[in-house]
């Protein structure tokens, strides 16, 4: 038992603990992967936010540049200086002085950190917000320190472009490589002469903005114009980014791109201005991402190793601790079963214990089932004896009843009798074992009725006389009237619940309340008596004994009603006969307290009347006797009034249908006789509906209606059409006149003959005769 079996529980537990330990390890690895992605995402998001801030700052400055350009361009003094820049006199110097005053008011340095100047190439002088300079002096003062050559500077302003941004790198090589806006001005009145407005972004302020972003993640910032030329860059001035394919790489308005440049992997975070189409790019070496993620990875690895070591030690300790009680249990089972685990052909200790417990439970189950069957059988036998009054005199009920699970609450008793009507809806079509099905249904009803009874009282159900009976014992505090009402509610709830839930339908009859166990047989007799009234009151209902006490000794079915019903059947009048049948049954059911036996006798009499009417009518059909026998058997077997009435109605319809068919056969012969009579007498001018009806002894209107029903034609129309058909044969003879043909077919007037012929044939007799003659020729 101390060995670690390959399939033993101890080793399986250890594997399970280790497997559980692997779950947090895998989870930590997944968290590390997500952490790495999160670090990269946060760095990229921060870079994008800084670039967006830089873009907004530049867009604000550029908007101000455009506004300043527009104000300066529209200055009338500037137009005067541009126009007269070659010849500067006293008047022009006065205008220049006024213009300088305006330019000082336009000073940008306070809000944007930018400066500007206006270069007049034809006059060779420069104006800025502070003074008037010759071109050479301005160059020496401001441009020469930035290594800007004067010739290159002057030639740069010969392009004549309207307005553009550029870097001072285009005409200088010094360290102050800032961004400037160049705009060419003309005399907007006369045209011709030009000047150049140059707005320079403060180099220190530009570098401060760029280096602020650069310091965040040790990267570099680039600013590209709409043609992807670098306008400004932070960081190492010697680093060259000209080889990067910005146009093909940065296609979206913003995003992140990874590529290799000069043998180094870099990450580009970028955004593009919608106003200037400039691109603001943050260049970061890819190893910056990995350095921050690897630190988290090292911490994760150390934590995982420590968790594995501690978890393995705990797994061994827990396995040993949990296996100890199991080992004691197996030793105890071995001592009783005389069988060692090693000798068993089983996988592990639990299989061995399962086998041992199965054997014990199997023996206990067999014993308990035998005891339960005996207990149930004995209790059922005792209940039947109580219901039928077969207890011996001096029977010790107080001592015997509790031994069978019957512990009365009081001396108030009643009986419910259950008659099964239909339970086919509870079973499938292939479940045809009737005895097994019936036992299952009885078990369901017994359990539910007893459970409903136990809510306030007690009840015990047993099978008796192919029915089921429930002996009810009521609480001592309940009055007989309240007990009757609660018994009715119990019965109706049982009918509804079992019918709706299980599709098992039955009828319940109930006795009155009796005050001792000795009166239970009388209560059972009352339920049997009440159950007989299911044939009158219907099935699937509750019938109390109080509904059936007063009875008449006879039913009402006088001879004149019997004769009238027989006459209707022989006449084939199904509707009136059915109404009379229902009236006879309804009249007797409405009689107060008529007994079920009297109703059964009435139905027997009505069935006998129907059969006598069939025999008197001479109806011959083998099915009539079988149908009548089916009704009689149903009555003997306890069919209800409604069921028997339906069967009687079906039998009555069958009798009336046979009688009607017999009458129709006679009517068919009348139709054939009328047609034959017309064929024999159509030549007689006196042939008419009246003469035919007189010949056959029927009324003219009846004969017309009957002939219409049988043939679809009015009788007078049929006579006229028949005469015209016969005249068509005579018209084929050349030697006969129209008058002769009219007389031969029984039509006295030639005019009437011509009118009828044209009505049925569409042409006159003469035209018809000519057409036939031409066809023969």
XYZ file of C-alpha atoms in Angstrom:
777
model
C 0.000 0.000 0.000
C 2.997 2.276 0.474
C 4.197 1.968 -3.108
C 3.410 4.637 -5.681
C 1.341 2.625 -8.145
C 1.536 3.847 -11.767
C -2.248 4.233 -11.879
C -2.733 4.844 -8.189
C -4.661 7.707 -6.689
C -1.623 9.175 -4.975
C 0.285 9.659 -8.228
C -2.830 10.955 -9.982
C -3.377 13.516 -7.226
C 0.231 14.679 -7.577
C -0.248 15.053 -11.335
C -3.463 16.974 -10.712
C -1.805 19.398 -8.292
C 1.040 19.973 -10.737
C -1.455 20.529 -13.532
C -3.286 23.077 -11.408
C 0.073 24.705 -10.717
C 0.691 25.047 -14.441
C -2.481 27.101 -14.874
C -1.154 30.255 -13.150
C 2.230 29.711 -14.859
C 0.570 29.748 -18.272
C -1.558 32.690 -17.178
C 1.555 34.649 -16.111
C 3.194 33.918 -19.450
C 0.114 35.175 -21.213
C 0.081 38.266 -19.009
C 3.752 38.880 -19.851
C 2.945 38.699 -23.565
C 0.089 41.123 -23.128
C 2.296 43.378 -20.965
C 4.886 43.572 -23.724
C 2.191 44.535 -26.224
C 0.810 47.057 -23.745
C 4.244 48.678 -23.234
C 4.689 49.064 -26.987
C 1.162 50.387 -27.335
C 1.603 52.918 -24.516
C 4.931 54.171 -25.946
C 3.372 54.568 -29.390
C 0.284 56.258 -27.947
C 2.412 58.708 -25.933
C 4.537 59.494 -28.994
C 1.421 60.117 -31.076
C 0.006 62.445 -28.409
C 3.235 64.481 -28.283
C 3.368 64.694 -32.071
C -0.229 65.861 -32.172
C 0.617 68.583 -29.642
C 3.625 69.658 -31.729
C 1.500 69.685 -34.875
C -1.128 71.870 -33.191
C 1.559 74.319 -32.038
C 3.029 74.641 -35.543
C -0.396 74.935 -37.169
C -1.193 77.841 -34.833
C 2.053 79.624 -35.741
C 1.590 79.057 -39.442
C -1.946 80.458 -39.307
C -0.467 83.559 -37.694
C 2.214 83.738 -40.429
C -0.449 83.729 -43.112
C -2.392 86.456 -41.283
C 0.759 88.607 -40.953
C 1.558 88.117 -44.630
C -1.879 89.293 -45.604
C -1.656 92.399 -43.355
C 1.796 93.374 -44.638
C 0.814 92.759 -48.279
C -2.137 95.125 -47.976
C -0.073 97.929 -46.367
C -0.160 100.933 -48.735
C 3.153 102.281 -47.457
C 4.816 98.993 -48.419
C 3.395 99.312 -51.956
C 4.887 102.836 -52.182
C 8.326 101.634 -51.101
C 8.200 98.646 -53.504
C 7.264 100.984 -56.374
C 9.995 103.581 -55.611
C 12.735 101.299 -54.187
C 15.243 102.331 -56.903
C 15.011 106.068 -56.066
C 14.745 106.641 -52.351
C 14.220 110.299 -51.639
C 13.090 112.356 -48.699
C 9.486 111.483 -49.235
C 10.251 107.770 -49.510
C 12.356 107.883 -46.326
C 9.421 109.443 -44.496
C 7.221 106.578 -45.748
C 9.885 104.065 -44.657
C 9.856 105.592 -41.181
C 6.087 105.233 -41.033
C 6.329 101.660 -42.368
C 8.857 100.726 -39.653
C 6.374 101.960 -37.078
C 3.754 99.605 -38.577
C 6.220 96.723 -38.696
C 7.056 97.142 -35.006
C 3.375 96.790 -34.306
C 3.463 93.474 -36.229
C 6.290 92.095 -34.096
C 5.839 88.342 -33.728
C 8.481 87.616 -31.166
C 6.213 88.191 -28.204
C 3.641 85.540 -29.152
C 5.329 83.117 -31.569
C 9.054 83.618 -31.068
C 9.411 84.362 -34.808
C 11.031 87.277 -36.655
C 10.613 88.691 -40.138
C 12.227 91.056 -42.614
C 11.438 92.482 -46.064
C 14.151 92.402 -48.697
C 13.980 94.896 -51.562
C 16.301 93.410 -54.235
C 16.091 96.360 -56.654
C 16.755 98.929 -53.939
C 19.367 96.762 -52.197
C 18.060 97.335 -48.683
C 16.169 95.406 -45.969
C 13.485 96.432 -43.492
C 12.674 94.514 -40.330
C 10.668 95.369 -37.241
C 13.585 97.346 -35.775
C 15.436 99.327 -38.510
C 16.392 100.020 -42.062
C 19.511 98.157 -43.356
C 21.398 97.998 -46.562
C 21.592 94.456 -47.909
C 25.281 94.103 -47.045
C 24.913 95.363 -43.489
C 21.857 93.119 -42.879
C 23.817 90.137 -44.211
C 26.788 90.907 -41.985
C 24.572 91.394 -38.924
C 22.126 88.491 -39.198
C 23.110 85.998 -41.901
C 26.881 85.833 -41.971
C 27.031 84.177 -38.469
C 24.919 81.358 -39.881
C 27.378 80.814 -42.765
C 24.941 82.203 -45.311
C 26.770 83.558 -48.323
C 25.486 86.909 -49.621
C 25.475 85.854 -53.263
C 23.663 82.616 -52.541
C 21.234 84.502 -50.332
C 20.433 87.066 -53.036
C 20.162 84.438 -55.789
C 17.786 82.371 -53.637
C 15.154 85.134 -53.868
C 15.120 85.147 -57.659
C 12.641 82.232 -57.987
C 9.567 84.498 -57.751
C 7.317 81.906 -56.064
C 4.252 83.343 -54.441
C 4.733 81.808 -50.993
C 6.426 78.673 -49.590
C 8.072 77.202 -46.503
C 11.674 76.098 -46.581
C 14.686 75.498 -44.389
C 17.632 77.824 -44.104
C 19.665 74.846 -45.243
C 18.702 75.832 -48.809
C 21.089 78.799 -48.715
C 23.146 78.271 -45.519
C 25.464 75.650 -44.007
C 25.663 76.760 -40.383
C 24.233 75.156 -37.315
C 21.152 77.408 -37.233
C 19.086 75.519 -39.734
C 15.584 76.874 -38.944
C 12.255 77.012 -40.816
C 11.285 80.121 -42.700
C 8.334 81.280 -44.800
C 9.165 83.165 -48.034
C 6.544 85.290 -49.808
C 7.168 87.549 -52.857
C 5.442 90.935 -52.795
C 4.506 93.105 -55.763
C 3.060 96.542 -56.186
C -0.597 95.681 -56.152
C -1.445 99.024 -57.868
C 0.998 99.222 -60.771
C 2.766 95.877 -60.633
C 6.318 95.448 -61.785
C 8.726 95.918 -58.882
C 8.915 93.218 -56.179
C 10.068 92.630 -52.630
C 10.520 89.483 -50.529
C 8.857 88.906 -47.134
C 10.779 86.357 -45.019
C 9.308 85.080 -41.712
C 11.750 83.006 -39.647
C 10.670 80.699 -36.841
C 12.779 81.231 -33.746
C 15.486 78.517 -33.847
C 15.763 78.150 -30.077
C 12.045 77.817 -29.618
C 11.832 75.231 -32.431
C 14.662 73.165 -30.934
C 13.058 73.455 -27.479
C 9.780 71.981 -28.783
C 11.537 69.191 -30.654
C 13.905 68.314 -27.798
C 10.989 68.201 -25.352
C 9.544 65.306 -27.374
C 12.957 63.762 -27.979
C 13.709 63.577 -24.255
C 10.613 61.471 -23.561
C 11.876 58.240 -25.139
C 15.383 59.058 -26.410
C 14.207 59.344 -29.994
C 14.427 62.033 -32.656
C 11.793 64.316 -34.197
C 11.543 65.178 -37.899
C 9.331 67.714 -39.624
C 8.662 67.108 -43.357
C 6.937 69.427 -45.804
C 4.303 68.338 -48.301
C 7.043 67.086 -50.653
C 8.567 64.961 -47.853
C 11.612 67.236 -47.541
C 13.027 67.606 -44.031
C 12.305 71.085 -42.702
C 13.605 70.520 -39.184
C 15.136 67.739 -37.109
C 16.213 67.269 -33.512
C 19.046 65.167 -32.112
C 22.260 64.382 -33.952
C 22.775 66.874 -36.857
C 24.972 64.397 -38.604
C 22.380 61.656 -38.753
C 21.036 61.330 -42.278
C 17.413 60.302 -42.845
C 17.305 61.156 -46.537
C 17.333 57.506 -47.544
C 14.062 56.682 -45.803
C 11.186 56.190 -48.302
C 8.779 58.482 -46.441
C 6.304 58.747 -49.334
C 5.758 54.989 -49.684
C 5.952 54.245 -45.955
C 3.780 57.005 -44.475
C 0.576 56.720 -46.500
C -2.023 57.311 -43.801
C -2.764 60.529 -41.911
C -1.275 59.008 -38.752
C 0.065 55.721 -37.514
C 3.142 53.619 -36.770
C 5.618 52.106 -39.233
C 8.567 49.779 -38.654
C 11.559 49.583 -41.041
C 15.301 49.144 -41.173
C 17.570 52.157 -41.824
C 21.365 52.031 -42.042
C 21.336 48.522 -40.541
C 19.221 49.576 -37.547
C 15.569 48.753 -36.927
C 13.562 51.898 -36.175
C 9.944 52.666 -35.341
C 8.269 55.708 -36.888
C 5.313 57.313 -35.110
C 3.831 59.986 -37.328
C 0.944 62.354 -37.878
C 0.080 64.669 -40.756
C -1.327 68.199 -40.594
C -4.528 68.725 -42.527
C -3.675 72.431 -43.028
C -0.088 72.256 -44.359
C 0.261 68.520 -45.219
C 3.437 68.560 -43.140
C 4.403 65.285 -41.473
C 5.592 65.229 -37.883
C 7.648 62.086 -37.295
C 9.084 60.589 -34.119
C 11.969 58.199 -34.876
C 12.673 55.694 -32.095
C 15.112 52.748 -32.183
C 13.277 49.434 -31.858
C 15.513 48.297 -29.009
C 13.961 50.961 -26.747
C 10.741 48.896 -26.801
C 12.504 45.611 -26.042
C 14.574 47.027 -23.177
C 11.480 48.041 -21.227
C 9.701 44.772 -21.959
C 12.706 42.583 -21.076
C 12.846 44.075 -17.609
C 9.292 42.930 -16.983
C 10.202 39.550 -18.502
C 13.051 38.977 -16.067
C 10.812 39.695 -13.100
C 8.184 37.328 -14.528
C 10.712 34.504 -15.018
C 11.991 34.768 -11.443
C 8.412 34.722 -10.119
C 7.532 31.649 -12.183
C 10.579 29.690 -10.992
C 9.825 30.526 -7.378
C 6.158 29.561 -7.798
C 7.124 26.216 -9.388
C 9.507 25.345 -6.560
C 7.054 26.243 -3.807
C 4.160 24.627 -5.697
C 6.005 21.325 -6.163
C 6.797 21.132 -2.437
C 3.169 21.920 -1.515
C 1.888 19.340 -4.027
C 3.949 16.581 -2.385
C 2.805 17.576 1.113
C -0.872 17.812 0.147
C -0.771 14.494 -1.714
C 0.648 12.741 1.344
C -1.831 14.401 3.693
C -4.934 13.642 1.588
C -3.919 10.055 0.834
C -3.585 9.078 4.503
C -7.386 8.739 5.268
C -7.906 6.918 1.970
C -5.214 4.394 2.897
C -6.934 3.749 6.250
C -10.260 3.195 4.457
C -8.709 0.693 2.023
C -7.046 -1.245 4.858
C -10.423 -1.463 6.580
C -12.094 -2.718 3.368
C -9.322 -5.300 2.861
C -9.810 -6.686 6.340
C -13.532 -7.243 5.665
C -13.371 -8.344 2.030
C -10.384 -10.682 2.508
C -8.935 -9.267 -0.677
C -5.843 -7.106 -1.144
C -5.760 -4.188 -3.569
C -2.690 -5.602 -5.259
C -4.645 -8.769 -6.044
C -7.557 -6.861 -7.624
C -7.518 -6.321 -11.373
C -8.496 -2.667 -10.913
C -6.868 0.613 -11.922
C -6.690 2.431 -8.600
C -7.925 2.618 -5.020
C -11.198 4.330 -5.936
C -12.132 1.534 -8.353
C -11.521 -0.945 -5.550
C -13.689 1.023 -3.122
C -16.366 1.424 -5.768
C -16.488 -2.338 -6.271
C -16.751 -2.936 -2.528
C -19.508 -0.310 -2.113
C -21.410 -1.629 -5.139
C -21.538 -5.066 -3.555
C -22.785 -3.670 -0.256
C -25.345 -1.388 -1.886
C -26.577 -4.127 -4.193
C -27.285 -6.450 -1.284
C -28.941 -3.638 0.688
C -31.046 -2.589 -2.326
C -32.318 -6.111 -2.883
C -33.243 -6.424 0.774
C -34.923 -2.998 0.905
C -36.904 -3.650 -2.280
C -38.177 -6.916 -0.885
C -39.170 -5.242 2.359
C -40.822 -2.311 0.546
C -42.827 -4.629 -1.703
C -44.020 -6.592 1.268
C -44.847 -3.409 3.143
C -46.761 -1.921 0.184
C -48.634 -5.178 -0.455
C -49.585 -5.571 3.190
C -50.762 -1.979 3.469
C -52.812 -2.276 0.257
C -54.378 -5.524 1.488
C -55.247 -3.887 4.813
C -56.840 -0.863 3.102
C -58.988 -3.127 0.879
C -60.188 -5.006 3.953
C -61.090 -1.719 5.665
C -62.934 -0.368 2.587
C -64.955 -3.564 2.103
C -65.685 -4.071 5.801
C -63.753 -7.333 6.160
C -61.995 -6.578 9.442
C -62.554 -9.190 12.113
C -64.498 -8.224 15.190
C -62.171 -6.893 17.821
C -59.464 -6.016 15.249
C -56.728 -3.998 17.067
C -56.742 -1.062 14.659
C -54.880 1.278 17.002
C -51.941 -1.128 17.159
C -51.912 -2.496 13.588
C -52.481 0.656 11.528
C -49.275 2.502 12.621
C -47.205 -0.566 11.714
C -48.360 -0.098 8.107
C -47.719 3.634 8.010
C -51.347 4.565 8.737
C -51.549 6.994 11.643
C -55.033 8.601 11.828
C -55.290 12.252 12.859
C -58.958 12.037 13.937
C -62.150 9.953 13.608
C -63.300 11.833 10.468
C -63.006 9.632 7.357
C -64.084 9.797 3.725
C -63.335 7.848 0.552
C -62.387 8.996 -2.958
C -62.902 6.520 -5.810
C -60.815 7.016 -8.990
C -61.941 5.560 -12.335
C -59.267 5.679 -15.051
C -60.679 7.014 -18.329
C -57.726 7.532 -20.684
C -53.952 7.585 -20.272
C -52.836 6.902 -23.840
C -51.439 10.437 -24.169
C -48.804 9.671 -21.516
C -47.138 6.873 -23.495
C -45.458 6.661 -26.871
C -46.966 4.634 -29.694
C -44.488 1.758 -29.252
C -45.177 1.413 -25.507
C -47.948 -1.186 -25.747
C -47.503 -3.203 -22.526
C -50.936 -2.463 -21.076
C -50.326 -4.029 -17.669
C -47.012 -2.229 -17.186
C -48.515 1.064 -18.353
C -51.470 0.739 -15.996
C -49.206 0.050 -12.990
C -47.109 3.123 -13.798
C -50.216 5.315 -14.115
C -51.573 4.035 -10.799
C -48.233 4.792 -9.144
C -48.250 8.352 -10.473
C -51.819 9.013 -9.340
C -51.206 7.472 -5.912
C -48.074 9.547 -5.264
C -49.629 12.834 -6.374
C -52.955 12.346 -4.545
C -51.204 11.354 -1.312
C -48.821 14.318 -1.620
C -51.698 16.767 -2.181
C -53.607 15.258 0.750
C -50.655 15.576 3.125
C -50.674 19.375 2.846
C -53.346 19.534 5.585
C -54.693 16.002 6.150
C -53.764 12.376 5.386
C -54.618 9.971 2.597
C -53.712 6.412 1.599
C -54.304 5.122 -1.947
C -54.808 1.505 -2.997
C -56.081 -0.455 -6.002
C -59.529 -1.986 -5.631
C -61.965 -3.556 -8.127
C -59.982 -2.309 -11.203
C -60.210 1.202 -9.782
C -58.268 3.198 -7.209
C -59.530 4.293 -3.806
C -58.116 6.886 -1.409
C -58.977 6.644 2.270
C -58.981 10.211 3.611
C -58.470 11.101 7.270
C -59.078 14.740 8.163
C -57.530 16.977 10.772
C -59.420 17.031 14.086
C -59.963 20.799 13.926
C -61.854 20.638 10.585
C -65.653 20.620 10.610
C -67.524 18.114 8.400
C -68.710 20.919 6.114
C -65.185 22.289 5.706
C -63.868 18.738 5.187
C -66.350 18.200 2.325
C -65.238 21.457 0.649
C -61.540 20.642 1.058
C -62.138 17.146 -0.342
C -63.792 18.679 -3.415
C -60.872 21.080 -3.902
C -58.404 18.200 -3.519
C -60.223 16.122 -6.136
C -60.479 18.969 -8.653
C -56.807 19.922 -8.193
C -55.803 16.279 -8.771
C -57.916 16.132 -11.948
C -56.423 19.351 -13.293
C -52.771 18.798 -12.335
C -52.471 15.150 -13.435
C -54.484 15.778 -16.602
C -52.477 18.818 -17.689
C -49.030 17.570 -16.669
C -49.237 13.841 -17.518
C -52.250 13.650 -19.892
C -53.809 11.052 -17.580
C -57.578 11.519 -17.334
C -59.938 9.986 -14.760
C -63.212 10.527 -12.896
C -63.408 10.935 -9.101
C -66.422 10.166 -6.925
C -66.566 11.043 -3.231
C -68.492 9.874 -0.194
C -69.864 11.877 2.713
C -67.854 12.435 5.917
C -68.112 9.546 8.426
C -67.107 9.660 12.093
C -65.360 6.327 12.669
C -63.212 3.747 10.916
C -66.093 1.256 11.181
C -68.194 3.439 8.806
C -65.556 3.456 6.042
C -67.297 0.527 4.174
C -70.451 2.659 3.973
C -68.364 5.521 2.573
C -66.904 3.170 -0.054
C -70.432 2.048 -1.017
C -71.403 5.712 -1.465
C -68.500 6.331 -3.851
C -69.465 3.244 -5.892
C -73.028 4.536 -6.113
C -71.850 8.036 -7.115
C -69.483 6.638 -9.743
C -72.475 5.144 -11.606
C -73.603 8.707 -12.390
C -70.528 9.326 -14.561
C -72.674 8.015 -17.445
C -75.124 10.860 -16.849
C -72.872 13.679 -15.661
C -69.876 12.911 -17.862
C -66.258 11.837 -17.371
C -63.128 13.568 -16.052
C -65.129 15.358 -13.355
C -65.741 15.226 -9.607
C -69.012 13.533 -8.511
C -70.115 13.851 -4.912
C -72.500 11.424 -3.260
C -74.779 14.323 -2.395
C -75.561 14.812 -6.094
C -77.183 11.348 -6.412
C -79.437 10.746 -3.419
C -83.078 11.221 -4.651
C -84.217 8.962 -7.500
C -87.315 8.364 -9.663
C -88.248 4.780 -10.461
C -88.995 5.302 -14.194
C -88.114 7.339 -17.274
C -90.350 9.111 -19.836
C -90.509 7.577 -23.343
C -94.185 7.452 -24.438
C -95.401 5.365 -27.378
C -96.189 8.374 -29.582
C -92.561 9.606 -29.296
C -91.273 6.158 -30.169
C -93.595 5.979 -33.236
C -92.636 9.501 -34.351
C -88.907 8.691 -34.133
C -89.483 5.489 -36.118
C -91.397 7.369 -38.840
C -88.619 9.977 -39.201
C -86.008 7.247 -39.570
C -88.038 5.395 -42.201
C -88.557 8.677 -44.080
C -84.780 9.327 -44.070
C -85.211 12.704 -42.276
C -81.867 12.701 -40.417
C -82.065 16.265 -39.084
C -85.503 16.075 -37.437
C -84.765 12.545 -36.196
C -81.520 13.705 -34.512
C -83.311 16.665 -32.908
C -85.977 14.380 -31.503
C -83.339 11.955 -30.144
C -81.560 14.767 -28.320
C -84.865 16.129 -26.985
C -85.915 12.735 -25.537
C -82.551 12.284 -23.761
C -82.415 15.901 -22.536
C -85.968 15.740 -21.131
C -85.142 12.655 -19.073
C -81.791 14.014 -17.847
C -83.565 17.149 -16.623
C -85.843 15.060 -14.408
C -84.721 15.648 -10.818
C -82.773 12.714 -9.331
C -83.393 10.148 -12.080
C -81.167 7.115 -11.482
C -78.342 5.990 -13.726
C -80.033 2.619 -14.174
C -83.195 4.279 -15.533
C -81.112 6.332 -18.014
C -79.376 3.168 -19.121
C -82.778 1.489 -19.690
C -83.946 4.515 -21.707
C -80.897 4.269 -24.001
C -81.547 0.533 -24.456
C -85.169 1.365 -25.498
C -84.053 4.033 -28.001
C -81.539 1.618 -29.565
C -84.325 -0.975 -29.881
C -86.625 1.608 -31.571
C -83.956 2.385 -34.192
C -83.434 -1.279 -34.984
C -87.188 -1.907 -35.336
C -87.520 1.067 -37.710
C -84.720 -0.355 -39.875
C -86.387 -3.762 -40.067
C -89.817 -2.253 -40.838
C -88.253 -0.226 -43.688
C -86.695 -3.346 -45.122
C -83.189 -1.860 -44.928
C -80.681 -4.606 -45.633
C -77.178 -3.952 -44.376
C -74.959 -6.303 -42.386
C -73.373 -3.380 -40.578
C -76.654 -2.358 -38.891
C -76.689 -5.294 -36.486
C -72.968 -4.847 -35.700
C -73.512 -1.135 -35.023
C -76.437 -1.806 -32.703
C -74.454 -4.485 -30.855
C -71.577 -2.007 -30.407
C -73.973 0.438 -28.700
C -75.339 -2.230 -26.371
C -71.845 -3.363 -25.345
C -70.819 0.213 -24.601
C -73.855 0.656 -22.326
C -73.059 -2.550 -20.449
C -69.418 -1.467 -20.010
C -70.375 1.859 -18.425
C -70.263 4.316 -21.312
C -71.488 7.814 -20.439
C -74.697 9.354 -21.707
C -72.785 11.693 -24.036
C -70.735 8.837 -25.478
C -73.839 6.689 -25.954
C -75.746 9.619 -27.492
C -72.936 10.118 -30.011
C -73.022 6.441 -30.941
C -76.837 6.539 -31.246
C -76.574 9.664 -33.449
C -74.065 7.956 -35.716
C -76.304 4.863 -35.944
C -79.352 7.072 -36.665
C -77.456 8.899 -39.457
C -76.545 5.548 -40.964
C -80.195 4.410 -40.945
C -81.437 7.673 -42.463
C -78.743 7.585 -45.130
C -79.803 4.069 -46.161
C -83.457 5.135 -46.253
C -82.587 8.181 -48.364
C -80.578 6.070 -50.800
C -83.544 3.769 -51.167
C -85.783 6.752 -52.009
C -83.237 8.100 -54.524
C -83.271 4.843 -56.423
C -87.026 5.306 -56.992
C -86.457 8.924 -58.069
C -83.842 7.860 -60.625
C -86.345 5.546 -62.263
C -88.820 8.460 -62.478
C -86.273 10.563 -64.407
C -85.611 7.769 -66.878
C -89.355 7.215 -67.330
C -89.962 10.935 -68.010
C -87.196 11.063 -70.645
C -88.566 7.954 -72.325
C -92.105 9.371 -72.290
C -90.895 12.579 -73.992
C -89.113 10.528 -76.676
C -92.349 8.656 -77.387
C -94.743 11.629 -77.371
C -92.704 14.669 -78.557
C -94.698 14.732 -81.830
C -97.884 15.453 -79.885
C -98.611 19.151 -79.653
C -100.372 18.560 -76.301
C -97.107 17.358 -74.663
C -96.308 19.686 -71.736
C -95.206 19.682 -68.109
C -98.825 19.356 -66.975
C -99.566 16.392 -69.237
C -96.408 14.570 -68.117
C -97.065 15.203 -64.389
C -100.651 14.036 -64.844
C -99.430 10.867 -66.524
C -97.034 10.032 -63.660
C -99.371 11.229 -60.899
C -97.145 13.945 -59.428
C -97.521 17.683 -58.967
C -96.219 19.812 -61.922
C -94.055 22.053 -59.700
C -92.552 19.021 -57.938
C -91.847 17.347 -61.303
C -90.144 20.504 -62.662
C -88.034 20.901 -59.542
C -87.163 17.202 -59.450
C -86.192 17.137 -63.167
C -84.039 20.250 -62.670
C -82.215 18.579 -59.760
C -81.624 15.390 -61.728
C -80.586 16.787 -65.139
C -79.751 20.449 -64.625
C -82.420 21.526 -67.189
C -85.959 22.784 -66.795
C -88.457 20.190 -68.054
C -90.031 22.625 -70.566
C -86.578 23.539 -71.925
C -85.702 19.876 -72.304
C -88.919 19.228 -74.338
C -88.194 22.188 -76.680
C -84.522 21.214 -77.165
C -85.481 17.588 -77.876
C -87.994 18.681 -80.557
C -85.354 20.932 -82.236
C -82.853 18.052 -82.291
C -85.408 15.843 -84.025
C -86.230 18.654 -86.526
C -82.551 18.858 -87.559
C -82.799 15.287 -88.838
C -85.910 16.126 -90.871
C -84.288 19.258 -92.377
C -81.790 17.013 -94.142
C -84.681 15.729 -96.353
C -85.098 17.979 -99.413
C -88.756 17.204 -100.069
C -90.105 18.438 -96.681
C -91.289 21.981 -96.039
C -90.634 23.940 -92.849
C -94.344 23.777 -91.939
C -94.375 20.005 -92.319
C -91.271 19.627 -90.132
C -92.810 21.918 -87.483
C -95.953 19.787 -87.323
C -93.930 16.558 -87.253
C -92.049 17.600 -84.110
C -95.203 18.787 -82.255
C -94.826 22.576 -82.727
C -98.056 24.061 -84.097
C -96.764 27.528 -85.034
C -94.059 27.954 -87.690
C -93.072 31.234 -86.053
C -92.548 29.499 -82.715
C -90.535 26.772 -84.461
C -88.262 29.290 -86.220
C -87.750 31.240 -82.952
C -86.866 28.111 -80.953
C -84.568 26.801 -83.704
C -82.633 30.050 -83.874
C -82.452 30.152 -80.035
C -80.734 26.767 -79.800
C -78.818 26.620 -83.136
C -78.092 30.310 -83.781
C -79.544 30.270 -87.357
C -82.985 29.858 -88.938
C -84.139 26.438 -90.185
C -83.820 27.597 -93.818
C -80.230 28.747 -93.349
C -79.353 25.543 -91.558
C -80.863 23.489 -94.423
C -78.960 25.464 -97.097
C -75.691 25.112 -95.197
C -76.099 21.359 -94.949
C -77.003 21.117 -98.677
C -73.867 23.082 -99.686
C -71.728 20.832 -97.551
C -73.114 17.727 -99.309
C -72.413 19.241 -102.718
